[in-house]
Amino acid sequence: MRLTILGGGGFRVPLVYRALLEDRGKGRVTHVTLHDLDASRIATIGRVLAEQAEGVPDAPEVRVTTDLDEALAGADFVFSAIRVGGLEGRAVDERVALQEGVLGQETVGAGGIAYGLRTLPVADHIARRVAAVAPDAWVINFTNPAGTVTEAMSRHLGDRVIGICDSPVGLGRRVAHALGVDPAAVWLDYAGLNHLGWLRAVRVGGRDLLPGLLQDEDALTSFEEGKLFGGEWLRTIGAIPNEYLHYYYFNRDAVEAARAARQTRGAVLIDQQRRFYSDTSGSALDLWENTRLERETTYMAENREAVGAGERESCDLESGGYEQVALALMRAIALDERTTLILNVRNRGSISALDGDAVVEVPCFVDANGPRPVAVDPLPDHAQGLVTSVKAVERAVIEAATTGSRQAALRALAVHPLIDSVTLAGRLLERYEQELPQLGYLRGRN
């Protein structure tokens, strides 16, 4: 199989390549094309991949290019893992929002909206080129905000674009360990949008083990989500939320912690990755591994500090997220190795409160025909309210990006549950337009 990675100079690409090296089965990926607009970043990642491949027989061949159509030609699968505006853009997203007193997280609230407005025009262009150059390829979208980007790309690619996220699989793995069961043996009743979902049941042999876990305070608070949300709140809602719901349920705490921090998350990552991409001495792989560990250790550190959750457990610092989901997805489609994965796909009636084309995050049966979402039980009112509100925001962001409508961009900001004023939304939009050149397409448009 031939795999193309868009954003091939990105920091997490070696995770994907390591998973490919470990895959020794039939039908494995034999050729990898890295595409990136930054030749120096892609050269650095190329050195890491070369070290990873040392001593591995028949390691996938790697080539690099800055030409999009060249990268897409002949691809069986395309990973889209781009970051429009780089980490510097993310730092602007965060800083502007926090200065206005609201959350600036990468995918949630004002920061997520700014990131989407910046990214969707590029994602739209990529989807059009895939349709023209590699119409039989499957696109696996890593790019955040993943649900919004996947839905925008699906307007050109239909069901051949699939969004993935490591949050649900990480949650499922942690819950299974807390229950003392094999993660591969559980059925996760999970539903929502990307970074806005709830685990409502954990079934093994037809029995739901979640009610017992909710009543076991020690087991419940032994893993990251239990520490973040607290046992009392999890019992109150009768589910375990995706970690990103901490920004909704504990918004004031999260904003205060972020404003008190010395640096925003984006600024921290800029410092970490600047050292990695600029250091050409010694082993590129060793430097990447050390930087990755530092990155994972500090993940959501402000949220954990805000609620006294302590440091991350060692098991949560291991990889096995995006890259393993992507590999399982590719093998299921290419080799008809039927499996079940939690994916971002078009709804098709899975969540009754949303229309069929809305991209949702739900369990899917996957085989050679691609993923088919499983119909899930209706969301409780409190969850359904959040899902429908945030989906309206995502749709407004897509409208703004595809039509250039400034009004749609303003509406996206103003109706988001974490932004409490139209006046504030207008101020945020003006500041983002001033500081993010990628939003120039909105200026002067109604």
Short mmCIF file of C-alpha atoms in Angstrom, two decimals:
data_model
loop_
_atom_site.label_atom_id
_atom_site.label_comp_id
_atom_site.label_asym_id
_atom_site.label_seq_id
_atom_site.Cartn_x
_atom_site.Cartn_y
_atom_site.Cartn_z
CA MET A 1 0.00 0.00 0.00
CA ARG A 2 1.04 3.58 -0.63
CA LEU A 3 0.49 6.15 2.11
CA THR A 4 0.80 9.92 1.79
CA ILE A 5 1.11 12.08 4.90
CA LEU A 6 0.15 15.73 4.46
CA GLY A 7 1.92 17.73 7.14
CA GLY A 8 4.80 15.29 6.80
CA GLY A 9 7.12 17.57 8.77
CA GLY A 10 4.84 17.40 11.80
CA PHE A 11 6.14 16.30 15.17
CA ARG A 12 3.89 13.24 15.50
CA VAL A 13 4.78 11.68 12.14
CA PRO A 14 7.40 9.32 13.70
CA LEU A 15 4.61 7.75 15.78
CA VAL A 16 2.88 6.77 12.55
CA TYR A 17 6.06 5.46 10.97
CA ARG A 18 6.90 3.42 14.07
CA ALA A 19 3.48 1.75 13.85
CA LEU A 20 4.15 0.96 10.19
CA LEU A 21 7.53 -0.57 11.05
CA GLU A 22 5.90 -2.80 13.65
CA ASP A 23 3.23 -3.98 11.20
CA ARG A 24 4.67 -7.13 9.63
CA GLY A 25 1.41 -8.56 8.24
CA LYS A 26 0.38 -8.95 4.64
CA GLY A 27 -0.80 -5.91 2.74
CA ARG A 28 1.39 -3.60 4.81
CA VAL A 29 2.37 -0.09 3.77
CA THR A 30 5.46 -0.25 1.54
CA HIS A 31 5.79 3.38 0.41
CA VAL A 32 5.36 6.57 2.44
CA THR A 33 5.33 10.04 0.89
CA LEU A 34 5.80 12.99 3.22
CA HIS A 35 4.38 16.30 1.99
CA ASP A 36 5.03 19.59 3.73
CA LEU A 37 5.47 23.23 2.74
CA ASP A 38 8.41 23.59 5.15
CA ALA A 39 11.42 21.81 3.64
CA SER A 40 13.53 22.13 6.81
CA ARG A 41 10.92 20.53 9.05
CA ILE A 42 10.37 17.67 6.66
CA ALA A 43 14.14 17.10 6.48
CA THR A 44 14.32 16.86 10.28
CA ILE A 45 11.49 14.33 10.43
CA GLY A 46 13.13 12.43 7.58
CA ARG A 47 16.24 11.99 9.73
CA VAL A 48 14.14 10.62 12.61
CA LEU A 49 12.42 8.15 10.30
CA ALA A 50 15.75 7.02 8.84
CA GLU A 51 17.02 6.20 12.33
CA GLN A 52 13.79 4.37 13.14
CA ALA A 53 14.21 2.23 10.02
CA GLU A 54 17.79 1.18 10.78
CA GLY A 55 17.99 -2.59 11.04
CA VAL A 56 14.35 -3.11 10.05
CA PRO A 57 14.09 -5.36 6.98
CA ASP A 58 11.80 -4.07 4.24
CA ALA A 59 11.10 -0.82 6.05
CA PRO A 60 8.59 1.32 4.14
CA GLU A 61 10.37 3.48 1.57
CA VAL A 62 10.14 7.19 2.39
CA ARG A 63 10.20 10.06 -0.07
CA VAL A 64 9.50 13.75 0.47
CA THR A 65 7.95 16.48 -1.66
CA THR A 66 6.54 19.98 -1.36
CA ASP A 67 4.21 19.49 -4.36
CA LEU A 68 0.68 18.49 -3.33
CA ASP A 69 -0.42 16.80 -6.55
CA GLU A 70 2.83 14.84 -6.73
CA ALA A 71 2.28 13.67 -3.16
CA LEU A 72 -1.29 12.55 -3.85
CA ALA A 73 -0.69 10.72 -7.12
CA GLY A 74 -1.01 6.96 -6.68
CA ALA A 75 -1.88 7.10 -2.97
CA ASP A 76 -4.12 4.43 -1.49
CA PHE A 77 -4.47 6.33 1.79
CA VAL A 78 -3.89 9.98 2.63
CA PHE A 79 -3.30 11.16 6.18
CA SER A 80 -4.12 14.84 6.57
CA ALA A 81 -2.19 16.20 9.55
CA ILE A 82 -1.68 19.84 8.70
CA ARG A 83 -1.37 22.88 10.99
CA VAL A 84 -2.21 26.07 9.13
CA GLY A 85 -0.37 28.99 10.71
CA GLY A 86 1.87 26.66 12.70
CA LEU A 87 2.16 26.69 16.46
CA GLU A 88 2.59 30.46 16.27
CA GLY A 89 -1.01 30.68 15.06
CA ARG A 90 -2.14 28.45 17.92
CA ALA A 91 -0.39 30.74 20.40
CA VAL A 92 -2.32 33.71 18.95
CA ASP A 93 -5.61 31.77 19.22
CA GLU A 94 -4.95 31.11 22.90
CA ARG A 95 -3.53 34.50 23.88
CA VAL A 96 -6.27 36.63 22.29
CA ALA A 97 -9.05 34.60 23.90
CA LEU A 98 -7.46 34.57 27.35
CA GLN A 99 -6.87 38.32 27.21
CA GLU A 100 -10.61 38.68 26.62
CA GLY A 101 -11.36 36.38 29.57
CA VAL A 102 -12.51 33.28 27.67
CA LEU A 103 -11.01 29.92 26.81
CA GLY A 104 -8.45 29.82 24.02
CA GLN A 105 -7.92 26.06 23.77
CA GLU A 106 -6.92 24.63 20.39
CA THR A 107 -10.23 22.93 19.57
CA VAL A 108 -12.67 24.33 22.14
CA GLY A 109 -14.28 27.77 22.28
CA ALA A 110 -12.81 30.86 20.65
CA GLY A 111 -9.42 29.26 20.00
CA GLY A 112 -10.98 26.30 18.23
CA ILE A 113 -13.12 28.59 16.09
CA ALA A 114 -10.12 30.68 15.06
CA TYR A 115 -8.18 27.52 14.24
CA GLY A 116 -11.08 26.23 12.14
CA LEU A 117 -11.44 29.51 10.25
CA ARG A 118 -7.73 29.38 9.48
CA THR A 119 -7.66 25.72 8.47
CA LEU A 120 -10.83 25.02 6.51
CA PRO A 121 -9.94 26.91 3.30
CA VAL A 122 -6.77 24.82 3.05
CA ALA A 123 -8.60 21.59 3.94
CA ASP A 124 -11.19 22.41 1.28
CA HIS A 125 -8.43 22.81 -1.31
CA ILE A 126 -6.85 19.52 -0.28
CA ALA A 127 -10.19 17.71 -0.56
CA ARG A 128 -10.69 19.08 -4.07
CA ARG A 129 -7.22 17.97 -5.14
CA VAL A 130 -7.71 14.49 -3.69
CA ALA A 131 -10.99 14.17 -5.60
CA ALA A 132 -9.20 15.20 -8.80
CA VAL A 133 -5.83 13.45 -8.46
CA ALA A 134 -6.53 10.40 -6.25
CA PRO A 135 -10.30 9.80 -6.34
CA ASP A 136 -9.97 6.21 -5.09
CA ALA A 137 -7.88 7.15 -2.07
CA TRP A 138 -9.25 7.11 1.46
CA VAL A 139 -8.48 10.24 3.47
CA ILE A 140 -7.87 9.81 7.20
CA ASN A 141 -8.08 13.19 8.84
CA PHE A 142 -5.88 13.94 11.88
CA THR A 143 -6.18 17.72 11.46
CA ASN A 144 -7.91 19.62 14.26
CA PRO A 145 -10.60 20.64 14.87
CA ALA A 146 -11.10 17.12 13.57
CA GLY A 147 -14.90 16.94 13.42
CA THR A 148 -15.26 20.30 11.67
CA VAL A 149 -12.46 19.61 9.20
CA THR A 150 -13.79 16.13 8.39
CA GLU A 151 -17.29 17.48 7.77
CA ALA A 152 -15.96 20.22 5.49
CA MET A 153 -13.88 17.71 3.49
CA SER A 154 -16.81 15.28 3.25
CA ARG A 155 -18.62 17.79 1.04
CA HIS A 156 -16.13 16.85 -1.69
CA LEU A 157 -15.08 13.34 -0.65
CA GLY A 158 -18.26 11.89 0.83
CA ASP A 159 -17.67 8.87 3.04
CA ARG A 160 -14.08 8.47 1.80
CA VAL A 161 -12.85 10.95 4.43
CA ILE A 162 -12.76 9.67 8.01
CA GLY A 163 -11.71 11.63 11.08
CA ILE A 164 -9.80 9.98 13.91
CA CYS A 165 -8.91 11.00 17.45
CA ASP A 166 -7.00 9.25 20.21
CA SER A 167 -9.12 10.60 23.07
CA PRO A 168 -11.91 7.97 22.94
CA VAL A 169 -9.50 5.03 22.61
CA GLY A 170 -7.37 6.41 25.44
CA LEU A 171 -10.45 6.80 27.64
CA GLY A 172 -11.57 3.26 26.83
CA ARG A 173 -8.14 1.84 27.63
CA ARG A 174 -7.95 3.65 30.97
CA VAL A 175 -11.46 2.58 31.99
CA ALA A 176 -10.77 -1.04 31.04
CA HIS A 177 -7.60 -1.05 33.16
CA ALA A 178 -9.53 0.44 36.10
CA LEU A 179 -12.03 -2.40 35.73
CA GLY A 180 -9.30 -5.01 35.41
CA VAL A 181 -10.47 -6.23 31.99
CA ASP A 182 -8.79 -6.55 28.61
CA PRO A 183 -9.40 -3.35 26.55
CA ALA A 184 -9.80 -5.54 23.45
CA ALA A 185 -12.71 -7.38 25.09
CA VAL A 186 -14.95 -4.38 25.84
CA TRP A 187 -17.68 -2.68 23.84
CA LEU A 188 -17.66 1.06 24.45
CA ASP A 189 -21.02 2.83 24.20
CA TYR A 190 -19.60 6.23 23.29
CA ALA A 191 -21.31 9.08 21.45
CA GLY A 192 -21.00 12.77 20.68
CA LEU A 193 -18.80 15.04 18.58
CA ASN A 194 -15.03 15.19 18.42
CA HIS A 195 -13.76 16.36 21.83
CA LEU A 196 -17.37 16.43 23.03
CA GLY A 197 -18.41 12.85 23.77
CA TRP A 198 -19.51 10.63 26.65
CA LEU A 199 -18.83 7.02 27.56
CA ARG A 200 -22.25 5.72 28.67
CA ALA A 201 -21.61 1.97 29.03
CA VAL A 202 -18.72 -0.50 29.11
CA ARG A 203 -19.99 -3.93 28.11
CA VAL A 204 -18.18 -7.23 28.54
CA GLY A 205 -20.04 -10.43 27.70
CA GLY A 206 -23.31 -8.51 27.53
CA ARG A 207 -22.93 -6.95 30.99
CA ASP A 208 -22.48 -3.22 31.54
CA LEU A 209 -19.63 -2.72 34.02
CA LEU A 210 -19.85 1.07 34.16
CA PRO A 211 -22.45 1.33 36.99
CA GLY A 212 -20.17 -0.71 39.25
CA LEU A 213 -17.18 1.45 38.39
CA LEU A 214 -19.12 4.63 39.14
CA GLN A 215 -19.80 3.35 42.66
CA ASP A 216 -16.18 2.31 43.30
CA GLU A 217 -14.56 5.62 44.29
CA ASP A 218 -11.02 4.27 44.44
CA ALA A 219 -11.18 2.64 41.01
CA LEU A 220 -13.08 5.58 39.52
CA THR A 221 -10.49 8.12 40.58
CA SER A 222 -7.51 5.95 39.67
CA PHE A 223 -7.34 7.23 36.07
CA GLU A 224 -7.11 10.60 34.40
CA GLU A 225 -10.78 11.38 33.68
CA GLY A 226 -11.83 10.28 37.16
CA LYS A 227 -9.28 12.65 38.68
CA LEU A 228 -10.22 15.51 36.34
CA PHE A 229 -13.98 15.36 36.87
CA GLY A 230 -14.25 13.79 40.32
CA GLY A 231 -16.35 10.81 41.30
CA GLU A 232 -19.33 12.87 42.48
CA TRP A 233 -19.80 14.61 39.13
CA LEU A 234 -19.37 11.38 37.15
CA ARG A 235 -22.04 9.71 39.27
CA THR A 236 -24.26 12.76 38.81
CA ILE A 237 -24.26 12.46 35.03
CA GLY A 238 -23.97 8.65 34.98
CA ALA A 239 -21.22 8.67 32.36
CA ILE A 240 -17.54 9.39 31.85
CA PRO A 241 -16.96 12.38 29.58
CA ASN A 242 -14.17 12.89 27.11
CA GLU A 243 -11.37 14.79 28.85
CA TYR A 244 -12.07 17.91 26.74
CA LEU A 245 -15.45 18.32 28.42
CA HIS A 246 -13.48 19.56 31.41
CA TYR A 247 -13.37 22.88 29.56
CA TYR A 248 -17.19 22.99 29.65
CA TYR A 249 -17.94 21.53 33.08
CA PHE A 250 -15.11 23.42 34.80
CA ASN A 251 -14.82 26.39 32.48
CA ARG A 252 -14.14 29.06 35.07
CA ASP A 253 -11.48 26.91 36.73
CA ALA A 254 -9.86 26.16 33.36
CA VAL A 255 -9.79 29.81 32.29
CA GLU A 256 -8.35 30.94 35.61
CA ALA A 257 -5.67 28.26 35.49
CA ALA A 258 -4.77 29.13 31.90
CA ARG A 259 -4.54 32.84 32.66
CA ALA A 260 -2.36 32.14 35.69
CA ALA A 261 0.04 29.94 33.73
CA ARG A 262 3.39 31.39 32.69
CA GLN A 263 2.82 30.29 29.08
CA THR A 264 -0.09 29.04 27.03
CA ARG A 265 0.04 25.47 25.73
CA GLY A 266 0.91 26.70 22.26
CA ALA A 267 3.80 28.78 23.58
CA VAL A 268 5.10 25.78 25.54
CA LEU A 269 5.05 23.62 22.42
CA ILE A 270 6.80 26.32 20.39
CA ASP A 271 9.69 26.26 22.87
CA GLN A 272 9.80 22.45 22.96
CA GLN A 273 9.70 22.00 19.21
CA ARG A 274 12.01 24.89 18.37
CA ARG A 275 14.75 23.05 20.24
CA PHE A 276 13.93 19.80 18.46
CA TYR A 277 13.78 21.18 14.91
CA SER A 278 16.88 23.39 15.31
CA ASP A 279 19.22 20.85 16.97
CA THR A 280 21.16 18.95 14.30
CA SER A 281 23.68 17.38 16.67
CA GLY A 282 23.52 13.82 17.94
CA SER A 283 20.68 11.38 17.38
CA ALA A 284 17.55 12.93 15.87
CA LEU A 285 15.52 9.97 17.16
CA ASP A 286 16.75 10.35 20.75
CA LEU A 287 16.00 14.07 20.68
CA TRP A 288 12.53 13.38 19.30
CA GLU A 289 11.80 10.77 22.00
CA ASN A 290 12.89 13.13 24.78
CA THR A 291 10.79 15.97 23.35
CA ARG A 292 7.78 13.67 22.95
CA LEU A 293 7.97 12.61 26.59
CA GLU A 294 8.16 16.23 27.68
CA ARG A 295 5.16 17.02 25.47
CA GLU A 296 3.05 14.20 26.89
CA THR A 297 4.01 14.94 30.50
CA THR A 298 2.72 18.51 30.23
CA TYR A 299 -0.51 17.63 28.36
CA MET A 300 -3.55 19.34 30.02
CA ALA A 301 -1.31 20.22 32.97
CA GLU A 302 -3.30 23.37 33.77
CA ASN A 303 -6.56 21.41 34.00
CA ARG A 304 -5.05 18.83 36.32
CA GLU A 305 -3.59 21.58 38.49
CA ALA A 306 -6.92 23.41 38.63
CA VAL A 307 -8.65 20.42 40.22
CA GLY A 308 -5.67 18.96 42.08
CA ALA A 309 -5.48 15.88 39.87
CA GLY A 310 -1.70 15.56 40.13
CA GLU A 311 0.71 14.42 37.44
CA ARG A 312 -0.12 12.05 34.60
CA GLU A 313 0.32 8.34 35.21
CA SER A 314 3.15 6.63 33.35
CA CYS A 315 0.71 4.52 31.32
CA ASP A 316 -0.78 7.71 29.87
CA LEU A 317 2.60 8.85 28.58
CA GLU A 318 2.84 5.92 26.17
CA SER A 319 1.93 6.23 22.51
CA GLY A 320 -0.74 4.03 20.97
CA GLY A 321 -3.36 6.60 20.03
CA TYR A 322 -3.75 8.18 16.61
CA GLU A 323 -1.27 5.90 14.89
CA GLN A 324 -2.81 2.64 16.14
CA VAL A 325 -6.34 3.76 15.26
CA ALA A 326 -5.14 4.80 11.80
CA LEU A 327 -3.32 1.51 11.22
CA ALA A 328 -6.34 -0.55 12.30
CA LEU A 329 -8.57 1.57 10.06
CA MET A 330 -6.29 1.12 7.02
CA ARG A 331 -6.03 -2.64 7.50
CA ALA A 332 -9.80 -2.99 7.93
CA ILE A 333 -10.45 -1.20 4.65
CA ALA A 334 -7.54 -2.53 2.57
CA LEU A 335 -7.62 -6.14 3.78
CA ASP A 336 -11.24 -6.45 4.91
CA GLU A 337 -10.07 -7.11 8.48
CA ARG A 338 -13.37 -6.29 10.10
CA THR A 339 -13.18 -4.32 13.29
CA THR A 340 -14.99 -1.75 15.42
CA LEU A 341 -13.49 1.72 15.97
CA ILE A 342 -14.71 5.02 17.36
CA LEU A 343 -14.43 7.40 14.40
CA ASN A 344 -15.60 10.75 13.08
CA VAL A 345 -17.98 9.98 10.22
CA ARG A 346 -21.20 11.26 8.69
CA ASN A 347 -24.06 10.59 11.07
CA ARG A 348 -26.44 8.56 8.90
CA GLY A 349 -29.01 8.40 11.73
CA SER A 350 -26.60 7.30 14.45
CA ILE A 351 -27.39 10.28 16.71
CA SER A 352 -31.07 11.07 16.26
CA ALA A 353 -30.77 14.76 17.19
CA LEU A 354 -28.53 15.52 14.18
CA ASP A 355 -29.03 15.27 10.42
CA GLY A 356 -27.45 12.57 8.29
CA ASP A 357 -24.55 14.64 6.95
CA ALA A 358 -23.39 15.94 10.34
CA VAL A 359 -20.05 14.41 11.28
CA VAL A 360 -20.25 12.72 14.68
CA GLU A 361 -17.90 10.62 16.83
CA VAL A 362 -19.40 7.17 17.42
CA PRO A 363 -18.51 3.47 17.23
CA CYS A 364 -18.35 2.19 13.67
CA PHE A 365 -18.17 -1.23 12.07
CA VAL A 366 -15.35 -1.10 9.52
CA ASP A 367 -14.57 -3.41 6.60
CA ALA A 368 -13.55 -3.12 2.95
CA ASN A 369 -16.52 -0.84 2.32
CA GLY A 370 -15.36 1.65 4.93
CA PRO A 371 -16.97 2.60 8.25
CA ARG A 372 -20.66 2.29 9.07
CA PRO A 373 -21.77 4.20 12.18
CA VAL A 374 -23.66 2.27 14.83
CA ALA A 375 -27.01 3.67 15.94
CA VAL A 376 -26.65 4.74 19.57
CA ASP A 377 -29.15 5.43 22.32
CA PRO A 378 -30.38 9.05 22.44
CA LEU A 379 -28.15 11.41 24.35
CA PRO A 380 -29.54 12.74 27.65
CA ASP A 381 -30.89 16.28 27.46
CA HIS A 382 -27.81 17.96 28.95
CA ALA A 383 -25.52 16.24 26.46
CA GLN A 384 -27.85 16.71 23.51
CA GLY A 385 -28.03 20.44 24.23
CA LEU A 386 -24.25 20.79 24.09
CA VAL A 387 -23.93 18.64 20.98
CA THR A 388 -26.53 20.55 18.98
CA SER A 389 -25.15 23.93 20.08
CA VAL A 390 -21.56 23.04 19.18
CA LYS A 391 -22.64 21.47 15.87
CA ALA A 392 -24.32 24.80 15.01
CA VAL A 393 -20.99 26.50 15.71
CA GLU A 394 -19.13 24.01 13.49
CA ARG A 395 -21.61 24.59 10.67
CA ALA A 396 -21.18 28.37 10.97
CA VAL A 397 -17.40 27.99 10.79
CA ILE A 398 -17.76 25.87 7.63
CA GLU A 399 -20.10 28.45 6.11
CA ALA A 400 -17.66 31.27 6.86
CA ALA A 401 -14.73 29.37 5.40
CA THR A 402 -16.52 28.30 2.21
CA THR A 403 -18.35 31.57 1.45
CA GLY A 404 -16.10 34.18 3.09
CA SER A 405 -19.03 35.36 5.21
CA ARG A 406 -17.88 37.46 8.14
CA GLN A 407 -21.39 37.27 9.56
CA ALA A 408 -21.12 33.49 9.74
CA ALA A 409 -17.77 33.79 11.54
CA LEU A 410 -19.30 36.22 14.02
CA ARG A 411 -22.27 33.89 14.54
CA ALA A 412 -19.92 30.97 15.25
CA LEU A 413 -18.24 32.93 18.02
CA ALA A 414 -21.41 34.48 19.43
CA VAL A 415 -23.44 31.27 19.80
CA HIS A 416 -20.69 29.13 21.29
CA PRO A 417 -21.67 28.00 24.82
CA LEU A 418 -18.38 29.31 26.26
CA ILE A 419 -18.65 32.83 24.80
CA ASP A 420 -21.26 34.84 26.65
CA SER A 421 -21.66 38.06 24.65
CA VAL A 422 -22.17 39.18 21.06
CA THR A 423 -20.05 42.23 21.90
CA LEU A 424 -17.24 39.97 23.06
CA ALA A 425 -17.61 37.81 19.95
CA GLY A 426 -17.21 40.89 17.77
CA ARG A 427 -14.12 41.97 19.66
CA LEU A 428 -12.59 38.50 19.36
CA LEU A 429 -13.21 38.39 15.62
CA GLU A 430 -11.66 41.81 15.09
CA ARG A 431 -8.55 40.86 17.02
CA TYR A 432 -8.16 37.53 15.26
CA GLU A 433 -8.50 39.25 11.90
CA GLN A 434 -5.80 41.72 12.91
CA GLU A 435 -3.33 39.08 14.13
CA LEU A 436 -3.99 36.12 11.83
CA PRO A 437 -3.24 36.89 8.18
CA GLN A 438 -4.97 33.66 7.13
CA LEU A 439 -8.34 35.26 8.03
CA GLY A 440 -7.93 38.02 5.47
CA TYR A 441 -10.62 36.38 3.32
CA LEU A 442 -13.26 37.55 5.84
CA ARG A 443 -12.46 41.25 5.66
CA GLY A 444 -15.11 43.39 4.05
CA ARG A 445 -17.50 40.46 3.51
CA ASN A 446 -21.01 40.19 4.91
#
